[in-house]
Short mmCIF file of C-alpha atoms and ligand atoms in Angstrom, two decimals:
data_model
loop_
_atom_site.label_atom_id
_atom_site.label_comp_id
_atom_site.label_asym_id
_atom_site.label_seq_id
_atom_site.Cartn_x
_atom_site.Cartn_y
_atom_site.Cartn_z
CA MET A 1 -40.03 -25.50 5.63
CA VAL A 2 -40.73 -23.13 2.79
CA LEU A 3 -37.89 -21.68 0.76
CA ALA A 4 -38.50 -18.15 1.99
CA ASP A 5 -37.89 -19.35 5.55
CA LEU A 6 -34.63 -20.94 4.49
CA GLY A 7 -33.56 -17.67 2.89
CA ARG A 8 -34.45 -15.71 6.00
CA LYS A 9 -32.54 -18.05 8.29
CA ILE A 10 -29.38 -18.00 6.19
CA THR A 11 -29.56 -14.23 5.83
CA SER A 12 -29.89 -13.84 9.57
CA ALA A 13 -26.90 -16.15 10.11
CA LEU A 14 -24.82 -14.10 7.68
CA ARG A 15 -25.91 -10.90 9.31
CA SER A 16 -24.52 -12.15 12.63
CA LEU A 17 -21.09 -11.52 11.11
CA SER A 18 -21.87 -7.86 10.70
CA ASN A 19 -23.04 -7.61 14.28
CA ALA A 20 -19.95 -9.24 15.76
CA THR A 21 -17.23 -6.87 16.92
CA ILE A 22 -14.43 -9.19 15.93
CA ILE A 23 -14.53 -12.10 13.52
CA ASN A 24 -12.80 -15.13 14.95
CA GLU A 25 -13.03 -18.88 14.66
CA GLU A 26 -15.85 -18.95 17.18
CA VAL A 27 -18.00 -16.44 15.32
CA LEU A 28 -17.38 -18.23 12.03
CA ASN A 29 -18.32 -21.60 13.48
CA ALA A 30 -21.47 -20.26 15.08
CA MET A 31 -22.54 -18.73 11.78
CA LEU A 32 -21.84 -21.92 9.84
CA LYS A 33 -23.73 -23.95 12.40
CA GLU A 34 -26.78 -21.77 11.87
CA VAL A 35 -26.53 -21.98 8.08
CA CYS A 36 -26.16 -25.75 8.15
CA ALA A 37 -29.07 -26.18 10.55
CA ALA A 38 -31.27 -24.18 8.19
CA LEU A 39 -30.19 -26.29 5.21
CA LEU A 40 -30.82 -29.53 7.06
CA GLU A 41 -34.22 -28.29 8.10
CA ALA A 42 -34.98 -27.61 4.43
CA ASP A 43 -34.14 -31.25 3.84
CA VAL A 44 -30.85 -30.83 2.03
CA ASN A 45 -28.84 -34.03 2.09
CA ILE A 46 -26.56 -34.20 5.13
CA LYS A 47 -23.52 -35.09 3.02
CA LEU A 48 -23.99 -32.01 0.88
CA VAL A 49 -24.38 -29.84 3.97
CA LYS A 50 -21.19 -31.23 5.51
CA GLN A 51 -19.37 -30.58 2.27
CA LEU A 52 -20.58 -27.00 2.24
CA ARG A 53 -19.30 -26.41 5.74
CA GLU A 54 -15.89 -27.87 4.93
CA ASN A 55 -15.57 -25.91 1.71
CA VAL A 56 -16.35 -22.62 3.40
CA LYS A 57 -13.89 -23.34 6.19
CA SER A 58 -11.11 -24.26 3.84
CA ALA A 59 -11.75 -21.16 1.71
CA ILE A 60 -11.34 -18.89 4.73
CA ASP A 61 -8.05 -18.22 6.41
CA LEU A 62 -8.92 -15.94 9.29
CA GLU A 63 -5.33 -15.15 10.19
CA GLU A 64 -4.38 -14.02 6.73
CA MET A 65 -7.33 -11.74 6.35
CA ALA A 66 -6.77 -8.13 7.19
CA SER A 67 -9.63 -5.81 8.05
CA GLY A 68 -12.92 -6.72 9.61
CA LEU A 69 -15.03 -5.52 6.72
CA ASN A 70 -13.00 -7.53 4.28
CA LYS A 71 -13.30 -10.62 6.41
CA ARG A 72 -17.04 -10.33 6.60
CA ARG A 73 -17.38 -9.88 2.88
CA MET A 74 -15.12 -12.77 2.06
CA ILE A 75 -16.93 -15.10 4.40
CA GLN A 76 -20.32 -14.04 3.06
CA HIS A 77 -19.02 -14.50 -0.44
CA ALA A 78 -17.69 -17.98 0.33
CA VAL A 79 -21.05 -19.04 1.77
CA PHE A 80 -22.86 -17.58 -1.23
CA LYS A 81 -20.58 -19.47 -3.62
CA GLU A 82 -21.17 -22.75 -1.83
CA LEU A 83 -24.93 -22.24 -1.79
CA VAL A 84 -24.83 -21.70 -5.54
CA LYS A 85 -22.80 -24.88 -5.93
CA LEU A 86 -25.42 -26.79 -4.00
CA VAL A 87 -28.13 -26.13 -6.57
CA ASP A 88 -25.90 -26.02 -9.64
CA PRO A 89 -26.25 -29.11 -11.81
CA GLY A 90 -23.14 -28.02 -13.69
CA VAL A 91 -24.65 -28.80 -17.07
CA LYS A 92 -25.71 -26.34 -19.71
CA ALA A 93 -29.41 -26.67 -20.48
CA TRP A 94 -31.01 -27.02 -23.89
CA THR A 95 -32.53 -23.86 -25.33
CA PRO A 96 -34.91 -23.57 -28.30
CA THR A 97 -33.89 -22.05 -31.62
CA LYS A 98 -35.86 -19.11 -32.97
CA GLY A 99 -37.49 -19.53 -36.38
CA LYS A 100 -37.42 -23.33 -36.21
CA ASN A 101 -39.85 -26.02 -34.94
CA ASN A 102 -38.81 -26.96 -31.41
CA VAL A 103 -40.67 -30.00 -30.15
CA ILE A 104 -40.68 -30.31 -26.37
CA MET A 105 -42.12 -33.43 -24.76
CA PHE A 106 -43.10 -33.55 -21.09
CA VAL A 107 -42.76 -36.65 -18.93
CA GLY A 108 -43.26 -37.37 -15.24
CA LEU A 109 -45.47 -39.09 -12.71
CA GLN A 110 -49.17 -38.36 -12.47
CA GLY A 111 -49.86 -35.31 -10.36
CA SER A 112 -46.32 -33.99 -10.62
CA GLY A 113 -47.64 -30.93 -12.46
CA LYS A 114 -47.00 -31.78 -16.13
CA THR A 115 -50.17 -30.31 -17.61
CA THR A 116 -49.96 -27.18 -15.47
CA THR A 117 -46.28 -26.74 -16.30
CA CYS A 118 -46.84 -27.29 -20.05
CA SER A 119 -49.20 -24.34 -20.03
CA LYS A 120 -46.80 -22.25 -17.96
CA LEU A 121 -43.94 -22.93 -20.36
CA ALA A 122 -46.11 -22.21 -23.39
CA TYR A 123 -47.28 -18.96 -21.83
CA TYR A 124 -43.71 -18.01 -20.97
CA TYR A 125 -42.53 -18.37 -24.57
CA GLN A 126 -45.65 -16.85 -26.05
CA ARG A 127 -45.13 -13.75 -23.95
CA LYS A 128 -41.60 -13.52 -25.31
CA GLY A 129 -43.00 -13.51 -28.84
CA TRP A 130 -42.50 -17.15 -29.86
CA LYS A 131 -45.19 -18.87 -31.92
CA THR A 132 -46.30 -21.42 -29.36
CA CYS A 133 -48.80 -24.30 -29.10
CA LEU A 134 -49.84 -27.23 -26.91
CA ILE A 135 -50.72 -30.86 -27.64
CA CYS A 136 -52.54 -33.15 -25.23
CA ALA A 137 -51.28 -36.71 -25.68
CA ASP A 138 -52.75 -37.92 -22.39
CA THR A 139 -55.60 -40.35 -23.01
CA PHE A 140 -55.06 -42.16 -19.74
CA ARG A 141 -56.49 -39.66 -17.32
CA ALA A 142 -60.14 -38.72 -17.64
CA GLY A 143 -60.55 -35.02 -18.30
CA ALA A 144 -56.92 -34.53 -19.31
CA PHE A 145 -57.83 -32.89 -22.61
CA ASP A 146 -60.37 -30.61 -20.96
CA GLN A 147 -57.77 -29.49 -18.45
CA LEU A 148 -55.24 -28.60 -21.12
CA LYS A 149 -57.90 -27.01 -23.30
CA GLN A 150 -59.04 -24.80 -20.46
CA ASN A 151 -55.50 -23.65 -19.65
CA ALA A 152 -54.69 -23.04 -23.30
CA THR A 153 -57.89 -21.13 -23.99
CA LYS A 154 -57.38 -18.88 -21.00
CA ALA A 155 -53.87 -18.01 -22.16
CA ARG A 156 -54.91 -17.88 -25.84
CA ILE A 157 -52.51 -20.60 -26.86
CA PRO A 158 -53.45 -22.80 -29.87
CA PHE A 159 -53.88 -26.44 -28.87
CA TYR A 160 -54.54 -29.91 -30.29
CA GLY A 161 -56.17 -32.98 -28.78
CA SER A 162 -59.00 -35.46 -29.24
CA TYR A 163 -62.00 -36.76 -27.30
CA THR A 164 -62.30 -39.89 -29.41
CA GLU A 165 -58.83 -41.05 -30.38
CA MET A 166 -57.52 -43.36 -27.66
CA ASP A 167 -53.95 -43.78 -28.84
CA PRO A 168 -51.65 -41.07 -27.43
CA VAL A 169 -49.04 -41.87 -30.07
CA VAL A 170 -51.50 -41.05 -32.87
CA ILE A 171 -52.59 -37.78 -31.27
CA ALA A 172 -49.03 -36.68 -30.57
CA ALA A 173 -47.90 -37.46 -34.11
CA GLU A 174 -50.91 -35.76 -35.73
CA GLY A 175 -50.60 -32.68 -33.55
CA VAL A 176 -46.89 -32.24 -34.13
CA GLU A 177 -47.34 -32.70 -37.89
CA LYS A 178 -50.14 -30.13 -37.99
CA PHE A 179 -48.27 -27.50 -35.98
CA LYS A 180 -45.01 -28.07 -37.82
CA ALA A 181 -46.83 -27.43 -41.09
CA GLU A 182 -48.10 -24.17 -39.58
CA ASN A 183 -44.57 -23.11 -38.62
CA PHE A 184 -45.01 -23.13 -34.88
CA GLU A 185 -41.74 -22.51 -33.04
CA ILE A 186 -42.51 -24.03 -29.65
CA ILE A 187 -44.55 -27.24 -29.85
CA ILE A 188 -45.21 -28.70 -26.41
CA VAL A 189 -46.45 -32.27 -26.03
CA ASP A 190 -48.12 -33.16 -22.73
CA THR A 191 -48.18 -36.88 -21.94
CA SER A 192 -49.91 -39.03 -19.36
CA GLY A 193 -48.38 -40.05 -16.08
CA ARG A 194 -48.94 -42.99 -13.76
CA HIS A 195 -49.09 -43.13 -10.02
CA LYS A 196 -45.70 -44.72 -9.83
CA GLN A 197 -42.87 -45.67 -12.11
CA GLU A 198 -44.48 -48.44 -14.12
CA ASP A 199 -43.31 -50.29 -17.19
CA SER A 200 -46.48 -49.34 -19.07
CA LEU A 201 -45.70 -45.66 -18.55
CA PHE A 202 -42.14 -45.96 -19.77
CA GLU A 203 -43.34 -48.00 -22.75
CA GLU A 204 -45.85 -45.32 -23.75
CA MET A 205 -43.28 -42.57 -23.19
CA LEU A 206 -40.85 -44.27 -25.57
CA GLN A 207 -43.51 -44.75 -28.24
CA VAL A 208 -44.60 -41.11 -28.13
CA SER A 209 -40.99 -40.01 -28.13
CA ASN A 210 -40.22 -42.16 -31.19
CA ALA A 211 -43.25 -40.79 -32.98
CA VAL A 212 -42.58 -37.09 -32.42
CA GLN A 213 -38.77 -37.09 -32.16
CA PRO A 214 -38.63 -34.32 -29.53
CA ASP A 215 -35.79 -31.82 -29.49
CA ASN A 216 -36.03 -31.72 -25.73
CA ILE A 217 -37.56 -34.02 -23.14
CA VAL A 218 -38.57 -32.21 -19.97
CA TYR A 219 -38.94 -34.24 -16.84
CA VAL A 220 -41.37 -32.69 -14.34
CA MET A 221 -40.56 -33.33 -10.69
CA ASP A 222 -42.74 -32.58 -7.68
CA ALA A 223 -40.57 -30.94 -5.01
CA SER A 224 -42.68 -32.18 -2.14
CA ILE A 225 -40.84 -35.50 -2.05
CA GLY A 226 -37.63 -33.72 -1.01
CA GLN A 227 -34.46 -35.77 -1.13
CA ALA A 228 -36.25 -38.67 -2.83
CA CYS A 229 -36.08 -36.53 -5.97
CA GLU A 230 -32.61 -37.82 -6.57
CA SER A 231 -33.53 -41.46 -7.12
CA GLN A 232 -36.64 -40.59 -9.12
CA ALA A 233 -34.76 -38.25 -11.42
CA LYS A 234 -32.14 -40.95 -11.93
CA ALA A 235 -34.79 -43.56 -12.77
CA PHE A 236 -36.35 -41.37 -15.46
CA LYS A 237 -32.98 -40.40 -16.88
CA ASP A 238 -32.13 -44.06 -17.26
CA LYS A 239 -35.25 -44.76 -19.30
CA VAL A 240 -35.62 -41.77 -21.59
CA ASP A 241 -33.30 -39.13 -22.83
CA VAL A 242 -34.23 -36.44 -20.29
CA ALA A 243 -32.58 -33.19 -21.32
CA SER A 244 -34.03 -30.84 -18.72
CA VAL A 245 -35.88 -30.85 -15.44
CA ILE A 246 -38.59 -28.58 -14.10
CA VAL A 247 -39.14 -28.75 -10.36
CA THR A 248 -42.71 -27.88 -9.35
CA LYS A 249 -44.50 -26.97 -6.13
CA LEU A 250 -41.62 -25.04 -4.64
CA ASP A 251 -44.23 -22.95 -2.89
CA GLY A 252 -46.21 -24.08 0.10
CA HIS A 253 -44.56 -26.55 2.39
CA ALA A 254 -42.29 -28.22 -0.11
CA LYS A 255 -38.91 -29.29 1.19
CA GLY A 256 -37.52 -27.13 -1.57
CA GLY A 257 -33.88 -27.20 -0.60
CA GLY A 258 -33.91 -30.98 -0.62
CA ALA A 259 -35.50 -31.23 -4.04
CA LEU A 260 -33.30 -28.69 -5.79
CA SER A 261 -30.03 -29.97 -4.40
CA ALA A 262 -31.04 -33.59 -5.01
CA VAL A 263 -31.88 -32.98 -8.68
CA ALA A 264 -28.72 -30.92 -9.12
CA ALA A 265 -26.72 -33.79 -7.67
CA THR A 266 -27.83 -35.98 -10.59
CA ARG A 267 -26.33 -33.35 -12.90
CA SER A 268 -29.71 -32.73 -14.50
CA PRO A 269 -30.11 -29.18 -15.73
CA ILE A 270 -33.05 -27.57 -13.97
CA ILE A 271 -34.53 -25.04 -16.41
CA PHE A 272 -37.53 -23.65 -14.57
CA ILE A 273 -39.21 -23.90 -11.22
CA GLY A 274 -42.94 -23.86 -10.48
CA THR A 275 -43.98 -21.80 -7.49
CA GLY A 276 -47.77 -22.02 -7.51
CA GLU A 277 -50.87 -23.13 -9.37
CA HIS A 278 -51.26 -19.97 -11.42
CA ILE A 279 -49.85 -19.73 -14.95
CA ASP A 280 -47.49 -16.95 -13.85
CA ASP A 281 -46.03 -18.86 -10.92
CA PHE A 282 -43.06 -19.93 -12.94
CA GLU A 283 -39.47 -18.75 -13.05
CA PRO A 284 -36.42 -19.56 -15.13
CA PHE A 285 -33.93 -21.34 -12.92
CA LYS A 286 -30.44 -19.88 -12.89
CA THR A 287 -28.35 -20.80 -9.91
CA GLN A 288 -26.79 -17.49 -8.99
CA PRO A 289 -29.88 -15.29 -9.33
CA PHE A 290 -31.85 -17.97 -7.52
CA ILE A 291 -29.57 -17.85 -4.47
CA SER A 292 -29.40 -14.03 -4.61
CA LYS A 293 -33.14 -13.88 -4.54
CA LEU A 294 -33.39 -16.46 -1.80
CA LEU A 295 -31.16 -14.29 0.37
CA GLY A 296 -33.10 -11.14 -0.43
CA MET A 297 -30.26 -9.76 -2.52
CA GLY A 298 -32.39 -9.43 -5.60
CA ASP A 299 -32.01 -10.67 -9.14
CA ILE A 300 -30.53 -7.79 -11.09
CA GLU A 301 -30.08 -9.82 -14.24
CA GLY A 302 -33.68 -10.98 -14.23
CA LEU A 303 -34.94 -7.49 -13.59
CA ILE A 304 -32.93 -6.03 -16.44
CA ASP A 305 -34.23 -8.79 -18.74
CA ARG A 306 -37.81 -8.01 -17.81
CA VAL A 307 -37.41 -4.31 -18.33
CA ASN A 308 -35.60 -4.84 -21.62
CA GLU A 309 -38.38 -7.10 -22.81
CA LEU A 310 -40.70 -4.14 -22.59
CA LYS A 311 -38.73 -2.41 -25.35
CA LEU A 312 -39.33 0.94 -23.72
CA ASP A 313 -36.87 2.49 -26.12
CA ASP A 314 -39.30 1.94 -28.98
CA ASN A 315 -41.60 4.32 -27.28
CA GLU A 316 -40.32 7.50 -28.93
CA GLU A 317 -43.74 8.31 -30.29
CA LEU A 318 -45.22 8.40 -26.82
CA ILE A 319 -42.39 10.55 -25.47
CA ASP A 320 -42.90 12.93 -28.34
CA LYS A 321 -46.60 13.17 -27.66
CA LEU A 322 -45.99 13.76 -23.98
CA LYS A 323 -43.73 16.66 -24.82
CA HIS A 324 -46.72 18.20 -26.49
CA GLY A 325 -48.79 17.56 -23.44
CA GLN A 326 -50.74 14.67 -24.91
CA PHE A 327 -51.60 11.40 -23.28
CA THR A 328 -54.60 9.54 -24.65
CA LEU A 329 -56.69 6.69 -23.35
CA ARG A 330 -55.04 4.48 -25.95
CA ASP A 331 -51.63 5.40 -24.53
CA MET A 332 -52.85 4.38 -21.12
CA TYR A 333 -54.14 1.10 -22.55
CA GLU A 334 -50.72 0.40 -24.03
CA GLN A 335 -48.98 1.18 -20.75
CA PHE A 336 -51.27 -1.24 -18.95
CA GLN A 337 -50.33 -3.86 -21.52
CA ASN A 338 -46.68 -3.21 -20.65
CA ILE A 339 -47.32 -3.66 -16.99
CA MET A 340 -49.16 -6.92 -17.62
CA LYS A 341 -46.30 -8.13 -19.82
CA MET A 342 -43.85 -7.65 -17.01
CA GLY A 343 -45.65 -10.36 -15.16
CA PRO A 344 -46.78 -10.47 -11.58
CA PHE A 345 -45.78 -7.43 -9.60
CA GLY A 346 -44.74 -9.56 -6.65
CA GLN A 347 -42.27 -11.49 -8.79
CA ILE A 348 -40.76 -8.26 -10.04
CA MET A 349 -40.47 -6.93 -6.52
CA GLY A 350 -38.74 -10.15 -5.51
CA MET A 351 -35.99 -9.35 -8.00
CA ILE A 352 -35.17 -6.10 -6.28
CA PRO A 353 -32.44 -6.27 -3.66
CA GLY A 354 -33.88 -6.16 -0.19
CA PHE A 355 -37.27 -7.64 -1.02
CA GLY A 356 -38.06 -11.24 -0.32
CA THR A 357 -40.04 -13.37 -2.74
CA ASP A 358 -42.97 -13.37 -0.42
CA PHE A 359 -43.09 -9.62 -0.35
CA MET A 360 -46.62 -9.36 -1.55
CA SER A 361 -49.34 -11.85 -0.90
CA LYS A 362 -50.80 -13.65 -3.87
CA GLY A 363 -54.34 -12.57 -3.07
CA ASN A 364 -53.45 -8.93 -3.47
CA GLU A 365 -51.50 -9.62 -6.57
CA GLN A 366 -54.35 -11.37 -8.29
CA GLU A 367 -56.78 -8.70 -7.24
CA SER A 368 -54.59 -6.02 -8.72
CA MET A 369 -54.15 -7.86 -12.00
CA ALA A 370 -57.87 -8.54 -12.20
CA ARG A 371 -58.48 -4.85 -11.65
CA LEU A 372 -56.09 -3.91 -14.42
CA LYS A 373 -57.78 -6.38 -16.75
CA LYS A 374 -61.17 -4.90 -15.95
CA LEU A 375 -59.94 -1.43 -16.84
CA MET A 376 -58.65 -2.78 -20.13
CA THR A 377 -61.96 -4.49 -20.86
CA ILE A 378 -63.72 -1.16 -20.40
CA MET A 379 -61.32 0.50 -22.81
CA ASP A 380 -61.91 -2.32 -25.29
CA SER A 381 -65.44 -0.99 -25.66
CA MET A 382 -64.31 2.51 -26.55
CA ASN A 383 -64.08 3.63 -30.16
CA ASP A 384 -61.05 5.09 -31.93
CA GLN A 385 -62.22 8.66 -31.49
CA GLU A 386 -62.44 8.19 -27.75
CA LEU A 387 -59.15 6.32 -27.43
CA ASP A 388 -57.22 8.82 -29.51
CA SER A 389 -58.76 12.03 -28.24
CA LYS A 390 -56.30 14.54 -26.80
CA ASP A 391 -58.48 14.73 -23.73
CA GLY A 392 -60.53 11.57 -23.53
CA ALA A 393 -62.04 12.45 -20.17
CA LYS A 394 -63.48 15.71 -21.49
CA LEU A 395 -65.07 13.99 -24.47
CA PHE A 396 -66.92 11.70 -22.11
CA SER A 397 -67.99 14.43 -19.70
CA LYS A 398 -69.36 16.51 -22.57
CA GLN A 399 -71.30 13.60 -24.03
CA PRO A 400 -72.33 11.38 -21.09
CA ASN A 401 -74.21 8.95 -23.32
CA ARG A 402 -70.78 7.68 -24.33
CA ILE A 403 -70.28 6.51 -20.75
CA GLN A 404 -73.51 4.52 -20.89
CA ARG A 405 -72.57 2.97 -24.22
CA VAL A 406 -69.13 1.86 -22.98
CA ALA A 407 -70.59 0.52 -19.73
CA ARG A 408 -73.13 -1.56 -21.64
CA GLY A 409 -70.50 -2.79 -24.08
CA SER A 410 -68.14 -3.94 -21.39
CA GLY A 411 -70.73 -5.19 -18.96
CA VAL A 412 -69.88 -2.86 -16.10
CA ALA A 413 -71.69 -0.10 -14.21
CA THR A 414 -71.46 3.49 -15.45
CA ARG A 415 -69.75 4.28 -12.16
CA ASP A 416 -66.87 1.99 -13.22
CA VAL A 417 -66.42 3.89 -16.47
CA GLN A 418 -66.43 7.19 -14.62
CA GLU A 419 -63.84 5.86 -12.21
CA LEU A 420 -61.64 4.78 -15.08
CA LEU A 421 -61.81 8.26 -16.55
CA THR A 422 -60.85 9.83 -13.23
CA GLN A 423 -57.92 7.46 -13.01
CA TYR A 424 -56.95 8.22 -16.57
CA THR A 425 -56.74 11.91 -15.71
CA LYS A 426 -54.52 11.16 -12.71
CA PHE A 427 -52.37 8.74 -14.67
CA ALA A 428 -51.94 11.23 -17.50
CA GLN A 429 -50.73 13.87 -15.04
CA MET A 430 -48.29 11.47 -13.49
CA VAL A 431 -46.85 10.16 -16.74
CA LYS A 432 -46.41 13.70 -18.03
CA LYS A 433 -44.60 14.64 -14.85
CA MET A 434 -42.21 11.71 -15.09
CA GLY A 435 -41.45 12.32 -18.75
CA GLY A 436 -43.02 9.07 -19.83
CA ILE A 437 -43.34 5.64 -18.40
CA LYS A 438 -39.74 5.09 -19.39
CA GLY A 439 -38.63 7.76 -16.97
CA LEU A 440 -40.45 5.87 -14.30
CA PHE A 441 -38.72 2.60 -15.05
CA LYS A 442 -35.40 4.25 -15.61
CA GLY A 443 -35.35 5.88 -12.21
CA TRP A 444 -36.26 2.53 -10.79
CA MET A 445 -33.52 0.69 -12.62
CA ASP A 446 -30.87 3.25 -11.73
CA SER A 447 -31.56 2.86 -8.06
CA VAL A 448 -31.43 -0.90 -8.40
CA THR A 449 -28.34 -1.23 -10.54
CA SER A 450 -26.38 1.26 -8.47
CA SER A 451 -26.50 -1.15 -5.56
CA GLN A 452 -25.16 -4.01 -7.66
CA SER A 453 -21.52 -3.44 -6.79
CA SER A 454 -22.29 -3.75 -3.12
CA VAL A 455 -24.47 -6.78 -3.38
CA PHE A 456 -22.66 -8.45 -0.54
CA VAL A 457 -23.03 -5.55 1.78
CA PHE A 458 -26.53 -5.84 3.04
CA SER A 459 -26.75 -2.19 3.88
CA GLY A 460 -25.96 -1.42 0.24
CA GLY A 461 -29.01 -3.34 -0.83
CA MET A 462 -31.06 -1.45 1.68
CA ALA A 463 -29.88 1.91 0.37
CA GLY A 464 -30.92 0.93 -3.14
CA LEU A 465 -34.22 -0.21 -1.84
CA GLN A 466 -34.82 2.98 0.07
CA SER A 467 -34.03 5.13 -2.89
CA MET A 468 -36.44 3.09 -4.95
CA MET A 469 -39.13 3.45 -2.35
CA ARG A 470 -38.54 7.19 -2.28
CA GLN A 471 -38.90 7.20 -6.00
CA PHE A 472 -42.15 5.35 -5.62
CA GLN A 473 -43.47 7.73 -3.04
CA GLN A 474 -42.33 11.01 -4.56
CA GLY A 475 -42.84 10.17 -8.15
CA ALA A 476 -46.30 9.49 -9.21
CA ALA A 477 -45.64 5.78 -9.07
CA GLY A 478 -47.42 6.02 -5.76
CA ASN A 479 -50.46 7.01 -7.74
CA MET A 480 -50.00 4.14 -10.10
CA LYS A 481 -49.89 1.68 -7.27
CA GLY A 482 -52.86 3.22 -5.57
CA MET A 483 -54.71 3.10 -8.79
CA MET A 484 -53.93 -0.54 -9.33
CA GLY A 485 -54.86 -1.37 -5.79
CA PHE A 486 -51.39 -1.77 -4.30
CA ASN A 487 -52.35 0.44 -1.44
CA ASN A 488 -50.68 -1.61 1.20
CA MET A 489 -47.19 -1.31 -0.22
P1 LIG B 501 -50.03 -33.91 -14.09
O1 LIG B 501 -50.85 -35.06 -13.64
O2 LIG B 501 -48.57 -34.22 -14.03
O3 LIG B 501 -50.44 -33.37 -15.42
O4 LIG B 501 -50.23 -32.74 -13.00
P2 LIG B 501 -51.20 -31.47 -13.07
O5 LIG B 501 -50.63 -30.44 -13.95
O6 LIG B 501 -52.59 -31.91 -13.33
O7 LIG B 501 -51.04 -30.92 -11.57
C1 LIG B 501 -51.43 -31.64 -10.43
C2 LIG B 501 -51.78 -30.65 -9.33
O8 LIG B 501 -50.62 -29.93 -8.92
C3 LIG B 501 -52.78 -29.59 -9.77
O9 LIG B 501 -53.69 -29.39 -8.74
C4 LIG B 501 -51.93 -28.35 -9.99
O10 LIG B 501 -52.66 -27.18 -9.79
C5 LIG B 501 -50.87 -28.54 -8.96
N1 LIG B 501 -49.60 -27.86 -9.29
C6 LIG B 501 -48.84 -27.96 -10.40
N2 LIG B 501 -47.74 -27.20 -10.32
C7 LIG B 501 -47.78 -26.58 -9.12
C8 LIG B 501 -46.91 -25.66 -8.41
O11 LIG B 501 -45.83 -25.23 -8.88
N3 LIG B 501 -47.33 -25.27 -7.17
C9 LIG B 501 -48.50 -25.72 -6.62
N4 LIG B 501 -48.83 -25.29 -5.41
N5 LIG B 501 -49.31 -26.58 -7.24
C10 LIG B 501 -48.97 -27.01 -8.46
MG1 LIG B 502 -51.68 -34.11 -16.85
#
């Protein structure tokens, strides 16, 4: 069962409380039965599920509780708390230090997702402004270096590896030395895996570890083995000094609940989770936001982080220009960069109360991002005069040979350039109307944060959601979505 299903089932069980006219023992038991059935179906260990049921029951004293609304909230809160406990390893995870070399070594079985996850982690830090690089110390698997090289090149992350050197220890040591000398902050070492836990793998792991002296060893665990994660995580922890765990493949048909609770039970701090093959399918793992999101209650903290990362406050210059009625093609380019920096739209939507994680299909998402990238490629072929003109569209319509030049330069049809200019005109109107892209985000954030206090009242989340949707429809954000191809939202 996929995680989204688990979330839906628990949410529906909790909602049954709101539908009941009175809350008594019977209603409580029926709800708990539903929650536990959903957890068992997601492969959570039966002992942990039993414990959850007992804890909720002992936290609730139906006779002492006064009003119905209060009862419902307290019960929902107790269930929420126990769900958090289930996936909470109770250990603070290692975090890198800015301005210093942080060497992170990856270990795990072959196929668990190490190489993919190395790239995801590197991309994550790079996007946050850390000086990041990758080293391929896997000489066991044919094509390992090519795989890492391809990922790194795509994401523009510096990398190190060798086609000729056969000793992973040598490559790892050379790479780390090189990148340390160049003051890289996040140095990620990918290692080889084996099909099962073999002595030769552990031997190699120890040698590489001794050679590079990692600040953090990340153990990568494939969620599809469910509850078996517990014994595997334990085995690795016994051999090397595993400081953090990343659980991969929590998309698809993974028995996600089983994997997460099993790893947490070994008191291993889970730092990220992988939710797909794409470099963006990666999320920091924090227990409370994770459960909130699972139950469709949003991830306010995550959303605020994302929006803050955009540093919209630095955008005074743009606001000033807008006041004077100016919005250039270059401004639009920069706003697109902001949108791309926020990461996949679907992930962002999943952080908003009331939306599930599977709100938008991946196909659409990728299409929209590809479309945005194409628009940026076209603008890459424009010159400064065109980008900075007060009315870029007019400049092009007056001198149509500019359109041909840009089309040739970016390898698209002239029709595509014309379309971009039409969209630019629409976008400029919309941004002016909203008082800058910040106004757009601010309205969005206000509607989201205002529902924070009533996170446990599902209708509260819905009100926030509706106001955001209104904002989307009224404000020109509707245009933005249409323009980016989110027509089905
Ligand atoms: P390694 O042998 O440990 O380096 O594993 P790889 O990084 O080569 O990954 C093995 C396979 O798992 C590849 O096909 C990846 O695309 C896939 N994979 C890795 N992480 C995820 C994930 O989070 N979700 C899904 N669906 N596939 C993943
Ligand atoms: Mg690999």
